[in-house]
mmCIF file of C-alpha atoms in Angstrom:
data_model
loop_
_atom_site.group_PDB
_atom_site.id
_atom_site.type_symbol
_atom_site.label_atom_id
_atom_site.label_comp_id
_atom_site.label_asym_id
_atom_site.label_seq_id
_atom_site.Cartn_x
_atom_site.Cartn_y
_atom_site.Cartn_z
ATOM 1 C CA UNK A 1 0.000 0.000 0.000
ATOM 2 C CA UNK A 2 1.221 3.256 -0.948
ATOM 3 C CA UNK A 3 2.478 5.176 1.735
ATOM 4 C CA UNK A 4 1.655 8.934 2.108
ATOM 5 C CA UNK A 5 4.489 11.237 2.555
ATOM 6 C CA UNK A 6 3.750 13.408 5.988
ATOM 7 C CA UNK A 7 5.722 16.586 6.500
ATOM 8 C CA UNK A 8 6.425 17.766 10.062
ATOM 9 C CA UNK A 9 8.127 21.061 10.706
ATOM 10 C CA UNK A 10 11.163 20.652 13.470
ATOM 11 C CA UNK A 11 11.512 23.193 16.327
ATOM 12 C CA UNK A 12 14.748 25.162 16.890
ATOM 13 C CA UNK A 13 16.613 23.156 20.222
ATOM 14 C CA UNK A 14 17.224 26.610 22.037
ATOM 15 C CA UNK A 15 13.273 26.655 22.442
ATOM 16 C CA UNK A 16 13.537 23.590 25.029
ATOM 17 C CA UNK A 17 14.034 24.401 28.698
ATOM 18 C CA UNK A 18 17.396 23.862 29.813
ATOM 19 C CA UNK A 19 18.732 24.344 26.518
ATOM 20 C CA UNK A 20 21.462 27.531 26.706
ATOM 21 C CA UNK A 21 21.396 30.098 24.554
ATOM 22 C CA UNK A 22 25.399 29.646 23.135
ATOM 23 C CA UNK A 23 24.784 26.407 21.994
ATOM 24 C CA UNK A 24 24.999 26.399 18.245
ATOM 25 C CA UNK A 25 21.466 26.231 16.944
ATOM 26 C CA UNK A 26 19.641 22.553 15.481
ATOM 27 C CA UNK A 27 16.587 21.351 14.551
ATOM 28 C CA UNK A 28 15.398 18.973 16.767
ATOM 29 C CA UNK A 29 11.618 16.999 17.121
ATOM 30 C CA UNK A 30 10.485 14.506 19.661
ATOM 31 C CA UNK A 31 10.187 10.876 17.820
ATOM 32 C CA UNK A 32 6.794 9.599 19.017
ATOM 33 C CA UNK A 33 5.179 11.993 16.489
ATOM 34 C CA UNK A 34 7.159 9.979 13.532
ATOM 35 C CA UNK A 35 6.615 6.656 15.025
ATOM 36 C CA UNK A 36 2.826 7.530 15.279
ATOM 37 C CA UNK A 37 2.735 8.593 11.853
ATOM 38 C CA UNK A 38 4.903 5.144 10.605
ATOM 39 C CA UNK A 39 2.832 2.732 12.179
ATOM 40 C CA UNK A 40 -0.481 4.016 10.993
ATOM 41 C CA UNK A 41 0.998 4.323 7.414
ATOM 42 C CA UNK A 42 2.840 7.028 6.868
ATOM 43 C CA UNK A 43 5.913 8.308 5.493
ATOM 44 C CA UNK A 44 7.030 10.932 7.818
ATOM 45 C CA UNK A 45 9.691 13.626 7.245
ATOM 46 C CA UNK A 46 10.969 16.372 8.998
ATOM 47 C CA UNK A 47 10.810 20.097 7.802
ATOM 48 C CA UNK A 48 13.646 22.047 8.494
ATOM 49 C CA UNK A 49 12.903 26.102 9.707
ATOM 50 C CA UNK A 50 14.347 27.817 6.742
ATOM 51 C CA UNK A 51 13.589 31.505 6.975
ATOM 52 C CA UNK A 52 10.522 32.296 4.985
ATOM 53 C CA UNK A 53 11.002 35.881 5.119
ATOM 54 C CA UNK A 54 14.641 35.877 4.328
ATOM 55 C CA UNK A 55 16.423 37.257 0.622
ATOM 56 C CA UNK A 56 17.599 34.604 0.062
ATOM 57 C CA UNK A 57 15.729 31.169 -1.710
ATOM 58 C CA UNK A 58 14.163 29.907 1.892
ATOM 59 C CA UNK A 59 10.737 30.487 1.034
ATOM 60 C CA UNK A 60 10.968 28.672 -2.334
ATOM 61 C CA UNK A 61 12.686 25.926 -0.799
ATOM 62 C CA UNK A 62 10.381 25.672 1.671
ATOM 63 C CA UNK A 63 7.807 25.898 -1.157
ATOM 64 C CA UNK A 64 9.324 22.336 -3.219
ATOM 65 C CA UNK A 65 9.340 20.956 -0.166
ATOM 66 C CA UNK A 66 5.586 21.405 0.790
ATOM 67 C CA UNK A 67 4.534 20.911 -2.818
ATOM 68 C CA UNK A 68 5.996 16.818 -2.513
ATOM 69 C CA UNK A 69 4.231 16.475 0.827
ATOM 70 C CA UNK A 70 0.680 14.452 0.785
ATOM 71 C CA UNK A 71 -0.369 15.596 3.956
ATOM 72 C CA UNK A 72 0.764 18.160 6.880
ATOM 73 C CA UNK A 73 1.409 17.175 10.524
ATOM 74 C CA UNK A 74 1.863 20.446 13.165
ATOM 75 C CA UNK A 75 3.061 18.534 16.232
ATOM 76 C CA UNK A 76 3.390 19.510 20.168
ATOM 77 C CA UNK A 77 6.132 21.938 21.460
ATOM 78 C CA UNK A 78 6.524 25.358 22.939
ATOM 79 C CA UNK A 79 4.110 28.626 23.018
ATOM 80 C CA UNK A 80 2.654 29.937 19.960
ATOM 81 C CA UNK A 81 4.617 33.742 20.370
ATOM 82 C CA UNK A 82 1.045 35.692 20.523
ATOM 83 C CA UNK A 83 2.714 38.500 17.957
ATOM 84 C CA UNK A 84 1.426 36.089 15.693
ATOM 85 C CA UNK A 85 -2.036 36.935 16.540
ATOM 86 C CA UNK A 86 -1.252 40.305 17.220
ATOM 87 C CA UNK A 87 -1.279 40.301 21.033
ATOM 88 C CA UNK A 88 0.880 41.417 23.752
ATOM 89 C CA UNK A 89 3.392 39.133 25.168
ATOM 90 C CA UNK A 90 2.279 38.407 28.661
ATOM 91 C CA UNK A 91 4.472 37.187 31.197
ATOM 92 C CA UNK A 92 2.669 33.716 31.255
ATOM 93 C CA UNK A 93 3.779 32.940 28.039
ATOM 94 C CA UNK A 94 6.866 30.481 28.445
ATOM 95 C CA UNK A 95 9.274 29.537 25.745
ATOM 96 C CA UNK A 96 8.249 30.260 22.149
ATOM 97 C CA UNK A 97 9.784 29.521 18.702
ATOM 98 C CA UNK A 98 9.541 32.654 15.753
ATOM 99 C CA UNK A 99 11.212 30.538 13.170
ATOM 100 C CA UNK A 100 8.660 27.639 13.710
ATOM 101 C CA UNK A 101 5.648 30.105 14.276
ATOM 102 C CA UNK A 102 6.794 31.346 10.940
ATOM 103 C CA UNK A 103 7.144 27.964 9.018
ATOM 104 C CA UNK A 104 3.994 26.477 10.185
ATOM 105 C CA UNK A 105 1.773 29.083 9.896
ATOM 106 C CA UNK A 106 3.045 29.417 6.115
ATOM 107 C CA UNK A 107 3.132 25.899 5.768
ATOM 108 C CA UNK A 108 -0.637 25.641 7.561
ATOM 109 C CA UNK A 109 -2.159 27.910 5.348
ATOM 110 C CA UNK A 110 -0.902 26.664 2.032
ATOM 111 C CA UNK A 111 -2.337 23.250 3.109
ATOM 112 C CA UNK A 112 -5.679 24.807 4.131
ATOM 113 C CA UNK A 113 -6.195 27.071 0.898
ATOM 114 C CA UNK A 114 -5.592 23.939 -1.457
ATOM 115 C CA UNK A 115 -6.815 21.375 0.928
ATOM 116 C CA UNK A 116 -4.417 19.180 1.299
ATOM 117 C CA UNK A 117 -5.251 17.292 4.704
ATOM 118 C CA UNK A 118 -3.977 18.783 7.991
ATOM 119 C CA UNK A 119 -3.414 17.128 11.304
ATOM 120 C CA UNK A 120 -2.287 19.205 14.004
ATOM 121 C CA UNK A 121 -1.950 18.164 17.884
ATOM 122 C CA UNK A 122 -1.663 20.430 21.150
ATOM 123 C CA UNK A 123 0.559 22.900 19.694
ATOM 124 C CA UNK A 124 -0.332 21.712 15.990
ATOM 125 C CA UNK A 125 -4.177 22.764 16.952
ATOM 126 C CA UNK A 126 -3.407 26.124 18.214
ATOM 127 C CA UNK A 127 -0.908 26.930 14.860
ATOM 128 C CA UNK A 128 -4.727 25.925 13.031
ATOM 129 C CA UNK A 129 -6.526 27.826 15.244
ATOM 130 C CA UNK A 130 -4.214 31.015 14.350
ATOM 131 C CA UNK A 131 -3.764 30.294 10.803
ATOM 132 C CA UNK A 132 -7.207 30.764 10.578
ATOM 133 C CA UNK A 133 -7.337 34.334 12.298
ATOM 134 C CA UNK A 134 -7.973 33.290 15.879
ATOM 135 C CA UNK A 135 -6.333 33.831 19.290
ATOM 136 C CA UNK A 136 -5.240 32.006 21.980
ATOM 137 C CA UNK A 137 -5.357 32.302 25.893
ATOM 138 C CA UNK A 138 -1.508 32.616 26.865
ATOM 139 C CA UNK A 139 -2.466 30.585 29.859
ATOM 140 C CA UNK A 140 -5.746 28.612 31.208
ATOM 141 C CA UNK A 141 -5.651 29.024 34.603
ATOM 142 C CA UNK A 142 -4.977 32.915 34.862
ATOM 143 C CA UNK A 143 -7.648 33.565 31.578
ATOM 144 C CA UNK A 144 -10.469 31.222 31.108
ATOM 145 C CA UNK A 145 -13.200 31.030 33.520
ATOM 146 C CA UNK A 146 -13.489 28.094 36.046
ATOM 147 C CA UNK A 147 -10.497 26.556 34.042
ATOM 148 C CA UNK A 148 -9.189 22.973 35.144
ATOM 149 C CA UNK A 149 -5.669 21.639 35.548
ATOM 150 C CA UNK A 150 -4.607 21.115 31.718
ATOM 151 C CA UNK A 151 -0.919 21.194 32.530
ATOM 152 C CA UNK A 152 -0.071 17.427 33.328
ATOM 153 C CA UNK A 153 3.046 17.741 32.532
ATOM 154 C CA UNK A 154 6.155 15.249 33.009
ATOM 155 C CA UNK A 155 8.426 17.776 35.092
ATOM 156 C CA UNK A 156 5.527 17.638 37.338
ATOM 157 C CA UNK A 157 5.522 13.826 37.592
ATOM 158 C CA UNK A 158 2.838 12.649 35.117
ATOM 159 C CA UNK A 159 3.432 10.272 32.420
ATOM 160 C CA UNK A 160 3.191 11.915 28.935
ATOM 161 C CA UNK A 161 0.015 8.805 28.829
ATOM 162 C CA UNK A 162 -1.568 10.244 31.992
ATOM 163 C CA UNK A 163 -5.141 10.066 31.148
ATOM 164 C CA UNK A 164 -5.937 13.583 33.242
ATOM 165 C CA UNK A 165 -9.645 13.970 32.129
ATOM 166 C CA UNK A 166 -12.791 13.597 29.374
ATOM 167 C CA UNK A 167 -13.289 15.305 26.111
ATOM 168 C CA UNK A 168 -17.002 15.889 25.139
ATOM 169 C CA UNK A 169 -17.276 15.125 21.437
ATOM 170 C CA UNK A 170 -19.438 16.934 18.875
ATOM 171 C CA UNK A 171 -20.973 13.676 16.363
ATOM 172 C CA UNK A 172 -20.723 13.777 12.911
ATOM 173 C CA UNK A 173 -16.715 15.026 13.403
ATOM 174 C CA UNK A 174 -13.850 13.467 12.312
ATOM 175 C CA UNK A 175 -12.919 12.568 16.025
ATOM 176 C CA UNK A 176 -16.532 11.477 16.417
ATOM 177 C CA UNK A 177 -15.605 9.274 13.570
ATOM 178 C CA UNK A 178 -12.360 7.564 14.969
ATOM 179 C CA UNK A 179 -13.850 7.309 18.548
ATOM 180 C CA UNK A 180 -17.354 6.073 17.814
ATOM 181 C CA UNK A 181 -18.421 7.862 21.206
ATOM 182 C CA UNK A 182 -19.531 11.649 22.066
ATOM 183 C CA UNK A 183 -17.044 10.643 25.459
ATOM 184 C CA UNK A 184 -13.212 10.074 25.549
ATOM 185 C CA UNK A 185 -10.677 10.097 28.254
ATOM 186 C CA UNK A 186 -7.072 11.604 27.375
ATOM 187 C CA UNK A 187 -4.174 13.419 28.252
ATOM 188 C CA UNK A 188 -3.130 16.548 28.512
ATOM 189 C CA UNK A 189 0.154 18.376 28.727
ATOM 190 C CA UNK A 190 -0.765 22.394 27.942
ATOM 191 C CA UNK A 191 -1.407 25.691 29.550
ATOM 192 C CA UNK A 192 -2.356 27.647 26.601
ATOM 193 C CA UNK A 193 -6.033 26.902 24.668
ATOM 194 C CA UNK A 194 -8.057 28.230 22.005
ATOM 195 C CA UNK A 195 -9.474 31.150 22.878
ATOM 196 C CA UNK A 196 -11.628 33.420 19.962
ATOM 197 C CA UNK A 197 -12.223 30.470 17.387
ATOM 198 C CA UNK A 198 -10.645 31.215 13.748
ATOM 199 C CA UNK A 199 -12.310 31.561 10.594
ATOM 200 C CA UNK A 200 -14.226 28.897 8.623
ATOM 201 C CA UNK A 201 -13.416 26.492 11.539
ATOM 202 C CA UNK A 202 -15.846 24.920 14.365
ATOM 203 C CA UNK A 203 -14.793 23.375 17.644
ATOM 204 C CA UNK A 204 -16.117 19.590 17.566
ATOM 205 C CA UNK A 205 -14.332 18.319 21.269
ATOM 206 C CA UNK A 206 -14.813 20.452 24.961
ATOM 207 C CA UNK A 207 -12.844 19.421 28.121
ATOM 208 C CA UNK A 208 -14.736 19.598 31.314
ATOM 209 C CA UNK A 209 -14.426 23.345 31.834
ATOM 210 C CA UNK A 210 -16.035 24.293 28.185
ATOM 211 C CA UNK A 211 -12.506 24.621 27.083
ATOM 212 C CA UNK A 212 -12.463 23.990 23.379
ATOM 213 C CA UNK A 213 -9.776 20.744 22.528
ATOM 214 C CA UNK A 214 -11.158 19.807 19.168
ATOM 215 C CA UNK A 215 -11.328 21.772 16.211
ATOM 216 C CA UNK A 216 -11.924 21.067 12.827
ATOM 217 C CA UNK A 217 -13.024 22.748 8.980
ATOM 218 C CA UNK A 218 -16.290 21.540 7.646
ATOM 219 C CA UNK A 219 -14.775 20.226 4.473
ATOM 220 C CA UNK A 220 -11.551 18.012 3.515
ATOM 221 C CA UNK A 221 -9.602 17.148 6.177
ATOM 222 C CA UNK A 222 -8.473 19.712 8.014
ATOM 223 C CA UNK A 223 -8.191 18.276 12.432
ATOM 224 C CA UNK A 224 -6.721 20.063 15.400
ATOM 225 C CA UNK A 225 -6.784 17.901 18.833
ATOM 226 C CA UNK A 226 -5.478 19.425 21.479
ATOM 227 C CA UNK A 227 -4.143 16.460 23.533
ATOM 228 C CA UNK A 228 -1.101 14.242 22.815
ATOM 229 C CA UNK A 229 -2.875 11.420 21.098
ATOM 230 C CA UNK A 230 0.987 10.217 19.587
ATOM 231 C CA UNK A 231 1.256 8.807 23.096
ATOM 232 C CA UNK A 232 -1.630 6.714 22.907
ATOM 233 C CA UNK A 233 -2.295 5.058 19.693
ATOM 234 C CA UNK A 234 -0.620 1.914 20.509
ATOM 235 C CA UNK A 235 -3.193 1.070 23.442
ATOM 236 C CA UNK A 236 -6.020 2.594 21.857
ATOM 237 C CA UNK A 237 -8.348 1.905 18.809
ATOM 238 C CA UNK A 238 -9.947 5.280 18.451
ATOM 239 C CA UNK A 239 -6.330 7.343 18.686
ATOM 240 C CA UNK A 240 -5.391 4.464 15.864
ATOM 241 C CA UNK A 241 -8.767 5.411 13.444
ATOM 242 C CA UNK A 242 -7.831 9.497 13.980
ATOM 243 C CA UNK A 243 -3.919 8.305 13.060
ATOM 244 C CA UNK A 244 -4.750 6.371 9.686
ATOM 245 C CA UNK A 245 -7.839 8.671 9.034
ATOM 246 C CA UNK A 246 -5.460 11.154 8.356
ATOM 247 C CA UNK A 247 -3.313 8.902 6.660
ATOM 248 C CA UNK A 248 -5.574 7.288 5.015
ATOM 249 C CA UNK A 249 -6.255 11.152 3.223
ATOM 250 C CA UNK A 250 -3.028 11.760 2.508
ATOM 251 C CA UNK A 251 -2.908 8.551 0.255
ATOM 252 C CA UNK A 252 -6.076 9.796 -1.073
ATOM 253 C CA UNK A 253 -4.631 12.932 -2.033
ATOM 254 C CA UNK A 254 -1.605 11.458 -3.350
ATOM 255 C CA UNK A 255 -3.611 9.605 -5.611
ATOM 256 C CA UNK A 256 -6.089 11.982 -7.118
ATOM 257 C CA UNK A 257 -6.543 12.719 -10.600
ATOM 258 C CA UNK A 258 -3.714 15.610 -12.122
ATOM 259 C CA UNK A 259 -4.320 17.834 -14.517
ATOM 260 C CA UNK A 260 -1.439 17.675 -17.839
ATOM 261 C CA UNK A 261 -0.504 19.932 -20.178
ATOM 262 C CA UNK A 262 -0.748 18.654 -23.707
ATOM 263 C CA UNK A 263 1.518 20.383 -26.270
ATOM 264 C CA UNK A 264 -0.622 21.528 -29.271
#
């Protein structure tokens, strides 16, 4: 079976926690997200952060590079910088990323204004959400109203498959699709959410609070989640039906019909 070639932008290592500043810069990205990917059917790649804004031939390159991908995966990491959706920095805001803010959202909204499917996760579904003209709440707990703990995170002691609490699920969805239920336990490892929703997009999964951790277009394929569902689609069949759902696009896509040129 042909497999789908799935691009997935790197983050810069100096983003991480810990990391200094002197180091000489990489590329770095956590591996689940490829082995996810392979085992549902995938070919995954990495993207490099070549400067889209720069003189030189970065943007084009970064162009040839998108136009051989079949699909586009936006995976976990640091803070969306909120410049990006023309807010203040607030103090609450922890480690961002400019050069993959600026790569994915490029990246994101080439794949949304041709259509070619989209899967984005925690991070990934906040890059959608701000693609698409919407903002984000720099942090849960000090701006959304009667806000839960979403920040399960390791350096606090949870496992990265910590099931921390339920998603409500809007049917007819693509998640409603994979899970087969309107109720699904996951994880969660975030502090920032979706806040105003972005354009021509509809939130199909709450948490507890009313927190929106599902959003999705209306047409093509086009899914943010805004757990870590990587972790978990070796234990669980519904994470496994989101996983080749969108692979199982991507190989559509690969396949469709092209339009040729014939000479006269």
């Amino acid at each position: 079976m042909h497999r789908p070639l799935i691009g997935v932008p790197a983050q810069t290592l100096q983003a991480i926690d810990g990391i200094p500043e002197a180091l000489p810069h990489s590329w770095v990205m956590n591996h689940r997200y490829f082995v996810a990917l392979a085992s549902t059917g995938a070919a995954p790649v990495m993207i490099p952060l070549l400067d889209p804004h720069a003189a030189s031939q970065d943007e084009a390159t970064l162009r040839a590079i998108y136009d051989r991908l079949d699909g586009l995966f936006i995976a976990g990491g640091v803070d969306v910088h909120p410049s990006s959706y023309g807010a203040a920095l607030d103090p609450l805001t922890g480690r961002t990323d400019l050069a993959r803010d600026a790569v994915e959202l490029r990246m994101t909204r080439w794949a949304l204004a041709e259509g070619k499917p989209f899967f984005g996760i925690c991070r990934g579904m906040q890059v959608l959400n701000v693609a698409c003209g919407g903002t984000l709440h720099q942090d849960t707990a000090a701006f959304f109203p009667d806000a839960i703990k979403h920040d399960y995170f390791p350096t606090q002691g949870y496992a990265r498959d910590h099931l921390a609490h339920d998603l409500r699920i809007a049917p007819g969805s693509h998640l409603h699709a994979a899970f087969g239920t309107e109720t699904v336990a996951i994880n969660s490892m975030h502090h920032q959410g979706v806040d105003r929703l972005g354009h021509n997009l509809v939130a199909t999964a709450w948490a507890p609070d009313g927190l929106i951790e599902g959003i999705e277009r209306p047409h093509g394929f086009a899914v943010g989640a805004q757990w870590h569902p990587e972790m978990l689609v070796d234990t669980d069949a519904g994470t496994q039906r989101l996983f080749e759902g969108f692979v199982g696009q991507a190989r559509a896509w690969a396949q469709r019909p092209r339009l040729t040129s014939v000479a006269a």
